Tab-separated table of C-alpha atoms in Angstrom:
chain	number	residue	atom	x	y	z
A	1	ASN	CA	27.606	20.371	132.649
A	2	GLU	CA	29.813	22.809	134.951
A	3	TYR	CA	26.784	25.141	133.825
A	4	LYS	CA	23.804	22.840	135.160
A	5	SER	CA	25.659	22.357	137.342
A	6	TYR	CA	26.388	25.876	138.603
A	7	LEU	CA	22.503	26.387	138.347
A	8	ARG	CA	21.891	22.994	140.213
A	9	MET	CA	24.200	24.615	143.133
A	10	SER	CA	22.798	28.547	142.871
A	11	SER	CA	18.895	26.981	143.307
A	12	LEU	CA	19.733	24.838	146.685
A	13	LEU	CA	21.866	27.005	148.359
A	14	PRO	CA	19.987	30.783	147.639
A	15	PHE	CA	21.774	32.472	150.416
A	16	THR	CA	25.091	31.525	149.620
A	17	PRO	CA	27.722	34.068	149.205
A	18	PRO	CA	28.601	34.503	145.575
A	19	ILE	CA	31.587	33.389	145.472
A	20	VAL	CA	31.299	30.020	146.696
A	21	LYS	CA	28.740	29.453	144.174
A	22	ARG	CA	31.355	29.919	141.981
A	23	LEU	CA	33.814	27.727	142.826
A	24	LEU	CA	30.797	25.194	144.310
A	25	GLY	CA	29.302	25.309	140.196
A	26	TRP	CA	33.339	23.634	139.419
A	27	LYS	CA	32.371	21.004	141.919
A	28	ARG	CA	32.507	17.272	140.839
A	29	GLY	CA	29.827	14.506	141.149
A	30	SER	CA	26.975	15.766	142.757
A	31	ASN	CA	24.409	14.211	144.702
A	32	ASP	CA	22.372	15.967	148.339
A	33	ASP	CA	24.319	14.573	151.481
A	34	ASP	CA	27.498	15.601	149.116
A	35	ASP	CA	26.522	18.849	148.285
A	36	LYS	CA	25.372	20.445	151.451
A	37	TRP	CA	29.481	18.710	152.685
A	38	ALA	CA	30.797	20.143	150.149
A	39	GLU	CA	29.013	24.368	150.627
A	40	LYS	CA	30.238	24.196	153.790
A	41	ALA	CA	33.691	22.829	152.747
A	42	VAL	CA	34.062	25.229	150.366
A	43	LYS	CA	33.157	28.147	152.619
A	44	SER	CA	35.501	27.004	155.399
A	45	LEU	CA	38.131	27.286	152.931
A	46	VAL	CA	36.812	30.647	151.728
A	47	LYS	CA	37.166	32.521	155.183
A	48	LYS	CA	40.655	31.190	155.399
A	49	LEU	CA	41.819	32.605	152.237
A	50	LYS	CA	40.491	35.846	152.733
A	51	LYS	CA	42.539	35.797	155.672
A	52	THR	CA	45.923	35.001	154.334
A	53	GLY	CA	44.845	36.728	150.503
A	54	GLY	CA	44.951	33.628	148.097
A	55	LEU	CA	41.233	33.640	147.522
A	56	ASP	CA	42.070	35.157	143.821
A	57	GLU	CA	44.691	31.938	143.203
A	58	LEU	CA	42.401	30.049	143.769
A	59	GLU	CA	39.516	30.752	141.654
A	60	LYS	CA	42.324	31.235	138.854
A	61	ALA	CA	43.099	27.380	139.452
A	62	ILE	CA	39.963	26.127	139.006
A	63	THR	CA	38.233	28.025	136.301
A	64	SER	CA	41.935	28.148	134.582
A	65	GLN	CA	43.161	23.997	135.172
A	66	GLY	CA	46.015	25.706	134.198
A	67	PRO	CA	49.538	26.475	135.855
A	68	THR	CA	49.102	28.663	139.415
A	69	GLN	CA	50.279	29.375	142.203
A	70	CYS	CA	50.251	27.374	145.351
A	71	VAL	CA	46.830	28.483	147.541
A	72	LYS	CA	47.812	27.795	151.149
A	73	ILE	CA	46.339	27.492	154.936
A	74	PRO	CA	47.410	27.081	158.136
A	75	ARG	CA	47.996	23.440	158.890
A	76	SER	CA	46.572	22.198	161.864
A	77	LEU	CA	48.851	19.695	165.094
A	78	ASP	CA	47.405	16.120	163.869
A	79	GLY	CA	47.256	17.992	159.229
A	80	ARG	CA	43.698	17.414	159.140
A	81	LEU	CA	41.033	19.440	158.954
A	82	GLN	CA	37.280	19.039	160.168
A	83	VAL	CA	34.353	20.054	158.222
A	84	SER	CA	30.821	20.402	160.415
A	85	HIS	CA	31.352	15.732	161.350
A	86	ARG	CA	34.170	15.438	158.900
A	87	LYS	CA	37.701	15.267	159.007
A	88	GLY	CA	40.374	14.873	156.366
A	89	LEU	CA	43.427	16.083	155.295
A	90	PRO	CA	43.248	18.823	153.220
A	91	HIS	CA	44.278	18.541	149.823
A	92	VAL	CA	42.317	15.362	150.026
A	93	ILE	CA	38.749	17.132	150.681
A	94	TYR	CA	39.569	19.861	147.870
A	95	CYS	CA	41.061	17.108	144.989
A	96	ARG	CA	37.705	15.232	145.994
A	97	LEU	CA	35.663	18.342	145.432
A	98	TRP	CA	37.298	20.037	142.152
A	99	ARG	CA	38.777	16.701	140.028
A	100	TRP	CA	38.577	13.360	142.037
A	101	PRO	CA	35.566	12.658	143.334
A	102	ASP	CA	36.109	8.572	144.010
A	103	LEU	CA	39.441	9.645	145.615
A	104	GLN	CA	39.534	7.139	148.458
A	105	SER	CA	42.814	8.649	150.508
A	106	HIS	CA	46.279	10.544	150.405
A	107	HIS	CA	48.143	7.416	149.187
A	108	GLU	CA	46.554	8.026	145.544
A	109	LEU	CA	47.948	11.299	145.389
A	110	ARG	CA	51.514	12.724	144.337
A	111	ALA	CA	52.605	16.509	144.681
A	112	LEU	CA	54.037	18.112	141.732
A	113	ASP	CA	57.889	19.142	141.521
A	114	CYS	CA	56.685	22.847	141.237
A	115	CYS	CA	54.071	22.530	145.009
A	116	ASP	CA	56.792	24.153	146.923
A	117	PHE	CA	53.687	23.699	149.866
A	118	ALA	CA	52.941	19.990	149.173
A	119	PHE	CA	51.406	18.277	151.896
A	120	HIS	CA	54.330	16.115	152.543
A	121	LEU	CA	57.483	18.744	153.167
A	122	LYS	CA	54.468	19.600	156.336
A	123	ARG	CA	55.693	22.934	156.737
A	124	ASP	CA	53.760	25.426	158.734
A	125	GLU	CA	50.877	26.146	155.828
A	126	VAL	CA	50.096	23.641	153.159
A	127	CYS	CA	49.365	23.704	149.581
A	128	VAL	CA	45.145	22.719	148.830
A	129	ASN	CA	45.465	23.825	145.214
A	130	PRO	CA	43.682	20.603	143.797
A	131	PHE	CA	46.087	20.942	139.854
A	132	HIS	CA	49.446	20.514	142.803
A	133	TYR	CA	48.060	16.529	142.356
A	134	GLN	CA	48.148	13.869	140.616
A	135	ARG	CA	47.269	11.124	140.850
A	136	VAL	CA	49.063	7.895	141.160
A	137	GLU	CA	47.219	4.553	139.436
A	138	THR	CA	47.122	1.350	140.892
A	139	PRO	CA	49.119	-0.986	139.692
A	140	VAL	CA	48.570	-3.372	137.637
A	141	LEU	CA	49.363	-7.166	138.831
A	142	PRO	CA	50.588	-9.283	136.820
A	143	PRO	CA	49.213	-12.338	136.742
A	144	VAL	CA	50.151	-16.036	137.742
A	145	LEU	CA	51.440	-18.403	135.415
A	146	VAL	CA	49.929	-22.078	136.190
A	147	PRO	CA	50.288	-25.384	134.920
A	148	ARG	CA	47.365	-26.144	133.141
A	149	PRO	CA	46.358	-30.463	135.242
A	150	SER	CA	46.876	-33.162	132.887
A	151	PRO	CA	43.185	-34.675	131.896
A	152	HIS	CA	44.169	-37.785	132.906
A	153	SER	CA	45.849	-36.899	136.455
A	154	PHE	CA	47.917	-34.606	138.278
A	155	THR	CA	50.803	-35.127	139.001
A	156	SER	CA	53.356	-33.028	142.140
A	157	PRO	CA	56.178	-31.398	141.591
A	158	SER	CA	59.640	-34.117	141.885
A	159	PRO	CA	62.691	-33.464	143.990
A	160	VAL	CA	64.060	-31.921	140.307
A	161	GLY	CA	61.309	-29.536	139.918
A	162	GLY	CA	58.300	-32.041	139.361
A	163	THR	CA	58.292	-34.570	136.365
A	164	GLY	CA	56.172	-35.029	132.492
A	165	GLY	CA	56.405	-38.612	132.426
A	166	PRO	CA	59.804	-40.819	132.842
A	167	GLY	CA	62.740	-38.922	132.587
A	168	HIS	CA	61.208	-35.859	131.264
A	169	PRO	CA	61.293	-33.045	133.392
A	170	THR	CA	58.785	-30.440	133.668
A	171	PRO	CA	59.759	-26.708	133.273
A	172	PRO	CA	58.740	-24.385	135.828
A	173	PRO	CA	55.953	-21.632	134.835
A	174	PRO	CA	57.905	-18.928	132.887
A	175	ALA	CA	58.579	-16.091	135.653
A	176	VAL	CA	56.799	-12.768	135.224
A	177	SER	CA	57.621	-9.418	135.922
A	178	GLY	CA	56.005	-6.251	135.337
A	179	GLY	CA	54.005	-7.911	132.766
A	180	GLN	CA	56.309	-9.349	130.899
A	181	ILE	CA	57.655	-13.353	129.979
A	182	LYS	CA	61.179	-14.884	130.883
A	183	THR	CA	61.636	-17.723	129.255
A	184	GLU	CA	64.509	-19.353	131.087
A	185	TYR	CA	64.139	-21.233	133.242
A	186	SER	CA	64.556	-19.991	136.854
A	187	SER	CA	64.055	-21.488	140.238
A	188	PRO	CA	62.460	-19.180	143.236
A	189	ASN	CA	66.285	-18.855	144.922
A	190	ASN	CA	67.399	-17.480	140.955
A	191	MET	CA	64.198	-15.615	141.261
A	192	LEU	CA	65.587	-13.597	145.062
A	193	THR	CA	68.817	-13.436	143.779
A	194	ASP	CA	68.072	-11.767	141.045
A	195	PRO	CA	67.892	-7.720	142.042
A	196	GLN	CA	64.845	-7.545	139.900
A	197	HIS	CA	63.331	-9.882	142.259
A	198	GLN	CA	64.327	-9.086	145.547
A	199	PHE	CA	61.567	-7.422	147.846
A	200	SER	CA	61.503	-3.844	148.911
A	201	PRO	CA	59.165	-1.879	149.818
A	202	SER	CA	57.282	0.042	147.120
A	203	PRO	CA	57.341	3.881	146.350
A	204	ASN	CA	53.971	3.730	148.208
A	205	SER	CA	55.652	1.919	151.443
A	206	ASN	CA	57.483	4.850	152.577
A	207	ASP	CA	54.605	7.085	151.779
A	208	ASN	CA	56.360	10.438	153.195
A	209	ASN	CA	52.391	12.073	152.636
A	210	SER	CA	50.999	10.022	155.717
A	211	PRO	CA	49.960	12.420	157.903
A	212	TYR	CA	51.580	9.601	160.774
A	213	PRO	CA	54.731	8.612	161.755
A	214	SER	CA	55.867	5.470	160.195
A	215	MET	CA	57.244	2.918	162.431
A	216	PRO	CA	61.255	1.994	162.143
A	217	VAL	CA	61.974	-0.770	159.876
A	218	GLU	CA	65.490	-0.731	161.071
A	219	SER	CA	64.921	-1.808	165.028
A	220	PRO	CA	61.095	-2.313	165.652
A	221	PRO	CA	59.960	-3.438	168.914
A	222	THR	CA	58.601	-6.698	167.461
A	223	TYR	CA	57.882	-9.709	169.844
A	224	ILE	CA	57.889	-13.027	168.881
A	225	SER	CA	55.107	-15.840	169.133
A	226	SER	CA	55.427	-19.017	171.425
A	227	PRO	CA	58.574	-21.097	171.421
A	228	GLU	CA	56.119	-23.744	169.460
A	229	GLN	CA	55.055	-21.498	166.664
A	230	GLN	CA	58.818	-20.439	166.147
A	231	GLN	CA	59.737	-24.434	165.807
A	232	GLN	CA	56.973	-24.697	163.646
A	233	GLN	CA	58.391	-21.808	160.905
A	234	THR	CA	61.842	-23.956	160.842
A	235	HIS	CA	59.594	-25.849	159.121
A	236	ASP	CA	57.533	-23.641	156.690
A	237	ASN	CA	58.902	-23.325	153.099
A	238	ILE	CA	58.603	-19.585	152.834
A	239	ARG	CA	60.487	-17.236	154.997
A	240	SER	CA	61.396	-13.768	154.880
A	241	PRO	CA	64.401	-12.461	153.565
A	242	GLY	CA	66.408	-11.552	156.629
A	243	GLN	CA	66.197	-15.114	157.382
A	244	GLY	CA	66.825	-16.815	154.412
A	245	MET	CA	65.416	-17.034	151.267
A	246	ILE	CA	62.260	-19.577	149.242
A	247	HIS	CA	63.328	-23.102	149.681
A	248	SER	CA	62.976	-24.645	146.081
A	249	PRO	CA	62.734	-27.959	145.282
A	250	MET	CA	65.350	-27.124	142.228
A	251	THR	CA	69.188	-26.714	142.651
A	252	PRO	CA	70.752	-24.004	140.149
A	253	ASP	CA	72.321	-26.903	138.544
A	254	SER	CA	69.492	-27.828	137.745
A	255	ARG	CA	68.625	-25.218	135.096
A	256	PRO	CA	69.098	-25.934	131.453
A	257	PRO	CA	72.561	-24.393	130.081
A	258	ASN	CA	72.997	-20.996	128.284
A	259	SER	CA	69.114	-20.084	129.160
A	260	PRO	CA	69.756	-16.091	128.616
A	261	ALA	CA	66.459	-14.242	129.698
A	262	LEU	CA	64.354	-13.240	126.753
A	263	PRO	CA	61.712	-10.932	127.642
A	264	ILE	CA	58.249	-11.136	125.707
A	265	PRO	CA	55.021	-9.126	126.459
A	266	LEU	CA	52.531	-10.932	128.094
A	267	THR	CA	49.603	-10.769	126.490
A	268	HIS	CA	46.569	-13.711	126.144
A	269	HIS	CA	48.478	-14.349	122.324
A	270	ASN	CA	51.936	-15.830	123.818
A	271	ILE	CA	50.157	-16.708	126.805
A	272	PRO	CA	51.746	-20.345	126.293
A	273	THR	CA	49.194	-23.536	126.332
A	274	ASP	CA	50.981	-25.053	128.525
A	275	PHE	CA	49.506	-22.997	131.217
A	276	GLN	CA	46.615	-20.803	132.573
A	277	ALA	CA	47.055	-17.520	133.321
A	278	ILE	CA	45.420	-16.647	137.144
A	279	GLN	CA	44.761	-12.189	137.407
A	280	PHE	CA	43.623	-10.321	140.444
A	281	GLU	CA	40.636	-9.512	140.396
A	282	GLU	CA	39.377	-6.576	143.493
A	283	PRO	CA	36.141	-7.306	144.874
A	284	LYS	CA	33.765	-6.032	146.387
A	285	HIS	CA	34.359	-6.059	149.627
A	286	TRP	CA	37.922	-6.297	150.101
A	287	CYS	CA	38.391	-7.431	153.721
A	288	ASP	CA	36.382	-8.855	156.075
A	289	VAL	CA	36.919	-8.469	159.794
A	290	SER	CA	35.707	-10.331	163.348
A	291	TYR	CA	35.794	-9.413	166.202
A	292	TYR	CA	36.834	-11.670	169.354
A	293	GLU	CA	37.199	-11.884	173.048
A	294	LEU	CA	39.394	-13.649	174.316
A	295	ASN	CA	38.691	-17.203	172.355
A	296	ASN	CA	35.594	-16.501	171.671
A	297	ARG	CA	33.999	-14.978	168.706
A	298	VAL	CA	31.803	-12.041	169.197
A	299	GLY	CA	29.246	-10.760	166.781
A	300	GLU	CA	28.633	-11.310	162.990
A	301	ALA	CA	31.708	-10.293	160.637
A	302	PHE	CA	32.134	-7.071	159.304
A	303	HIS	CA	32.485	-6.985	155.727
A	304	ALA	CA	33.835	-3.826	154.647
A	305	SER	CA	33.307	-2.372	151.213
A	306	GLU	CA	35.203	1.332	151.502
A	307	SER	CA	38.233	1.894	151.805
A	308	ASP	CA	38.215	4.223	154.588
A	309	LEU	CA	37.815	1.474	157.574
A	310	VAL	CA	37.495	2.659	161.286
A	311	ILE	CA	37.346	0.047	163.716
A	312	ASP	CA	36.414	1.646	167.286
A	313	GLY	CA	35.038	1.038	170.056
A	314	PHE	CA	31.762	3.426	170.095
A	315	THR	CA	28.235	2.548	169.389
A	316	ASP	CA	27.474	3.050	165.458
A	317	PRO	CA	25.740	0.622	164.136
A	318	SER	CA	25.231	0.995	160.849
A	319	SER	CA	27.736	2.682	159.162
A	320	SER	CA	29.873	1.337	156.629
A	321	SER	CA	33.338	3.443	156.984
A	322	ARG	CA	33.388	2.542	160.440
A	323	PHE	CA	32.981	-1.073	163.151
A	324	CYS	CA	32.021	-0.013	166.448
A	325	LEU	CA	33.201	-2.783	168.848
A	326	GLY	CA	31.151	-1.140	171.596
A	327	GLN	CA	27.436	-1.886	170.801
A	328	LEU	CA	28.178	-5.758	170.228
A	329	THR	CA	26.923	-7.473	173.413
A	330	ASN	CA	28.487	-10.913	175.150
A	331	ILE	CA	26.732	-12.826	177.821
A	332	HIS	CA	30.403	-14.480	178.882
A	333	ARG	CA	31.765	-10.799	178.893
A	334	VAL	CA	34.678	-11.321	182.033
A	335	ALA	CA	35.520	-7.959	183.940
A	336	ALA	CA	39.139	-7.470	182.276
A	337	VAL	CA	37.372	-7.871	178.540
A	338	GLU	CA	35.217	-5.300	179.888
A	339	LYS	CA	37.711	-3.320	181.523
A	340	CYS	CA	39.652	-3.453	177.927
A	341	ARG	CA	37.013	-2.394	175.852
A	342	LYS	CA	36.782	0.789	177.574
A	343	GLN	CA	40.074	1.814	176.654
A	344	ILE	CA	39.594	1.149	172.579
A	345	GLY	CA	38.292	4.322	172.258
A	346	LYS	CA	39.033	5.028	168.323
A	347	GLY	CA	40.497	2.727	167.793
A	348	ILE	CA	42.605	1.211	164.642
A	349	HIS	CA	41.995	3.430	160.752
A	350	LEU	CA	42.632	0.634	158.295
A	351	GLN	CA	43.342	2.592	154.511
A	352	TYR	CA	43.570	0.039	151.318
A	353	ALA	CA	44.519	2.442	148.529
A	354	HIS	CA	47.234	1.288	145.492
A	355	GLY	CA	46.881	-2.796	146.595
A	356	GLU	CA	47.842	-2.041	150.294
A	357	VAL	CA	47.023	-2.170	153.547
A	358	HIS	CA	48.208	0.818	156.109
A	359	ALA	CA	47.431	0.956	160.015
A	360	VAL	CA	47.078	3.624	161.942
A	361	CYS	CA	46.317	3.925	165.882
A	362	LEU	CA	43.653	6.229	166.654
A	363	SER	CA	43.796	4.900	169.985
A	364	ASP	CA	45.151	6.562	173.332
A	365	SER	CA	46.824	3.069	173.752
A	366	SER	CA	49.141	1.089	171.609
A	367	ILE	CA	47.894	-1.490	169.518
A	368	PHE	CA	49.643	-4.586	168.158
A	369	VAL	CA	49.795	-6.151	165.299
A	370	GLN	CA	50.935	-9.532	163.849
A	371	SER	CA	51.313	-9.451	160.186
A	372	GLN	CA	52.989	-12.272	158.401
A	373	ASN	CA	53.503	-10.131	154.764
A	374	CYS	CA	54.399	-6.429	156.373
A	375	ASN	CA	57.143	-8.973	158.429
A	376	GLN	CA	58.886	-10.674	155.538
A	377	ARG	CA	59.006	-7.406	153.890
A	378	HIS	CA	61.367	-6.014	156.782
A	379	GLY	CA	63.412	-9.971	156.757
A	380	TRP	CA	61.482	-10.520	160.599
A	381	HIS	CA	59.991	-13.684	162.045
A	382	LEU	CA	56.753	-14.618	160.319
A	383	ASN	CA	55.310	-14.341	164.118
A	384	THR	CA	56.058	-11.645	165.030
A	385	VAL	CA	53.493	-8.857	167.080
A	386	CYS	CA	54.875	-5.261	166.387
A	387	LYS	CA	53.417	-2.979	168.860
A	388	ILE	CA	52.190	0.648	166.967
A	389	PRO	CA	51.546	3.348	169.455
A	390	THR	CA	49.422	6.020	169.336
A	391	GLY	CA	49.312	8.124	165.463
A	392	CYS	CA	52.369	6.239	164.435
A	393	HIS	CA	51.430	3.405	161.472
A	394	LEU	CA	52.344	0.473	159.780
A	395	ASN	CA	52.439	-1.164	156.134
A	396	ILE	CA	50.863	-4.079	156.928
A	397	PHE	CA	49.816	-5.588	153.212
A	398	ASN	CA	51.469	-5.362	150.052
A	399	ASN	CA	49.641	-7.084	146.709
A	400	GLN	CA	52.550	-7.089	144.350
A	401	GLU	CA	55.063	-8.569	147.018
A	402	PHE	CA	52.069	-10.934	147.299
A	403	ALA	CA	51.830	-11.073	143.822
A	404	THR	CA	55.792	-12.351	143.666
A	405	LEU	CA	55.436	-15.007	146.077
A	406	LEU	CA	52.206	-16.481	144.829
A	407	SER	CA	53.898	-16.986	141.290
A	408	GLN	CA	56.748	-18.729	142.887
A	409	SER	CA	55.353	-21.294	145.281
A	410	VAL	CA	53.065	-22.316	141.852
A	411	VAL	CA	56.287	-24.167	141.635
A	412	LEU	CA	56.994	-25.115	144.661
A	413	GLY	CA	53.927	-27.151	144.425
A	414	PHE	CA	49.765	-27.343	145.943
A	415	GLU	CA	50.971	-27.553	149.638
A	416	ALA	CA	53.164	-24.499	149.345
A	417	VAL	CA	50.953	-22.043	147.495
A	418	TYR	CA	48.349	-23.217	150.064
A	419	GLN	CA	50.485	-22.452	152.858
A	420	LEU	CA	50.213	-18.590	151.040
A	421	ALA	CA	46.934	-18.257	152.668
A	422	LYS	CA	47.894	-17.515	155.949
A	423	MET	CA	49.422	-14.367	154.703
A	424	CYS	CA	46.032	-12.903	153.782
A	425	SER	CA	44.923	-12.170	156.890
A	426	PHE	CA	46.141	-10.701	159.385
A	427	ARG	CA	45.547	-9.948	163.530
A	428	VAL	CA	44.586	-6.519	165.822
A	429	SER	CA	44.746	-6.528	169.624
A	430	PHE	CA	43.771	-3.392	171.134
A	431	VAL	CA	46.286	-2.289	174.692
A	432	LYS	CA	46.925	-5.585	175.738
A	433	GLY	CA	50.438	-7.361	173.424
A	434	TRP	CA	51.019	-10.512	173.457
A	435	GLY	CA	53.870	-12.769	172.372
A	436	ALA	CA	57.469	-14.278	174.216
A	437	GLU	CA	57.923	-10.853	176.185
A	438	TYR	CA	54.606	-11.333	177.656
A	439	SER	CA	52.597	-14.003	179.697
A	440	ARG	CA	50.161	-13.741	176.784
A	441	GLN	CA	51.886	-16.288	174.534
A	442	ASP	CA	48.665	-16.595	171.989
A	443	VAL	CA	46.684	-14.155	170.689
A	444	THR	CA	43.422	-15.937	171.877
A	445	SER	CA	44.477	-14.726	175.259
A	446	THR	CA	44.454	-10.697	174.783
A	447	PRO	CA	40.632	-8.919	176.391
A	448	CYS	CA	40.298	-7.662	172.505
A	449	TRP	CA	41.620	-8.770	169.261
A	450	ILE	CA	40.107	-8.374	165.500
A	451	GLU	CA	41.311	-10.934	162.730
A	452	VAL	CA	40.848	-9.099	159.714
A	453	LYS	CA	40.988	-11.228	156.138
A	454	LEU	CA	41.648	-10.112	152.234
A	455	ASN	CA	39.112	-10.738	150.356
A	456	GLY	CA	40.916	-10.172	146.874
A	457	PRO	CA	45.102	-12.224	147.776
A	458	LEU	CA	42.037	-15.075	149.685
A	459	GLN	CA	39.810	-15.107	146.061
A	460	TRP	CA	43.314	-14.823	143.469
A	461	LEU	CA	44.673	-18.032	146.196
A	462	ASP	CA	41.969	-19.658	145.397
A	463	LYS	CA	41.680	-19.566	141.721
A	464	VAL	CA	44.873	-20.517	141.828
A	465	LEU	CA	44.445	-23.958	144.402
A	466	SER	CA	40.848	-24.769	141.424
A	467	GLN	CA	43.371	-24.815	138.528
A	468	MET	CA	46.451	-26.881	140.616
A	469	GLY	CA	44.221	-29.372	141.582
A	470	ALA	CA	44.251	-31.133	144.470
A	471	PRO	CA	47.957	-32.793	145.576
A	472	ASN	CA	49.261	-35.868	145.193
A	473	LEU	CA	48.763	-37.177	148.481
A	474	THR	CA	47.611	-40.163	149.893
A	475	CYS	CA	45.111	-39.820	152.780
A	476	GLY	CA	43.007	-43.025	154.516
A	477	SER	CA	41.292	-43.841	157.688
A	478	VAL	CA	43.830	-44.481	159.240
A	479	SER	CA	46.907	-42.020	158.330
């Protein structure tokens, strides 16, 4: 296969230097557009390495695929490398070229311990040896166990944990952690008290590989929404760890005595017959983005299929990796909105990798983000609005944390699960913020903003709700 690739590249690039041809012969994946861009990327790298004397080491690394030294190039000011019309992180570009054609972002890479110039070390030179990096696989989310509804009627949980008939309490579903079932009866309070179930940022959350500075989590520039939303927050079932634990109708006293946790590997053979395992599935489009001006939606929703999405103020109408707001028209647009749109510029970069969504502010003006999943992780109020300055990034959503919340909420019943729909989306305003410290109390008062709905979590939530059935609530025409 490598020899055929070499012959194909030789025929396509008759005037390419021999060293470039040899390196391109080891390229993974193939299509005409990528081949032309790959030639430019390799030529750019060869030109840099001729100055530093690392060309022989690069060819040795590519051909032997064994232990080699660092292949270093100078680090740019923003850490990225521009080749033709594309701009990306250098180690990602060459790892994609020679190892993983489907590599999406730097979140999927981790440097080996032997690499002294790894990208995350932020030294004056960066190593682009593709064999000094390893790929980090996306963790598999454990399924959510949902009680099978009775064939005769649906009974919602009672204040003591549900009823399976007169005087017979129904235990909650077994706790699922790391692909195992814990056969103890534990309330969500117990699960959050247990250090194994406390919320903490995942390994990718504190991402040292990011070229952008992350938002501080100790004292972030946060803004709480209107007092009415704060009052509503006190009635929510699920709170952030910094404000309180999940409220459960069960108490620690309702846990059966002498019931130690017994880890059992979770397979389709040992799932209890009274429960249905609902597995997460990645959708074709990982998110839908809708654009608003004040309280009016403008244009159609953008369906994102690529893991890297830029939402900017320019005018490309056909890119699959860019949602350009500049080409959207609105006959009712006012002067304040028009002025704000001109300042969106490069906008926001959304990255979806390993079940996490990261936002990077590329605009010259700050962006403002409201994400309940992010707020829960950091112990902030769920309606907190976080200001992201230019060049900074924030971890907005984490599938692992959502999976934990979803499993725990099943115990509380239909309404608690339904409320999690609010965590499956987030809002971003450009240039202008909103909240308690602003005259604009609601996002619909900001000139330009977007709403991003995460399709994977929403579809997972839908399957769980469908399995649970309708809640046992009385609702008449006069209620």
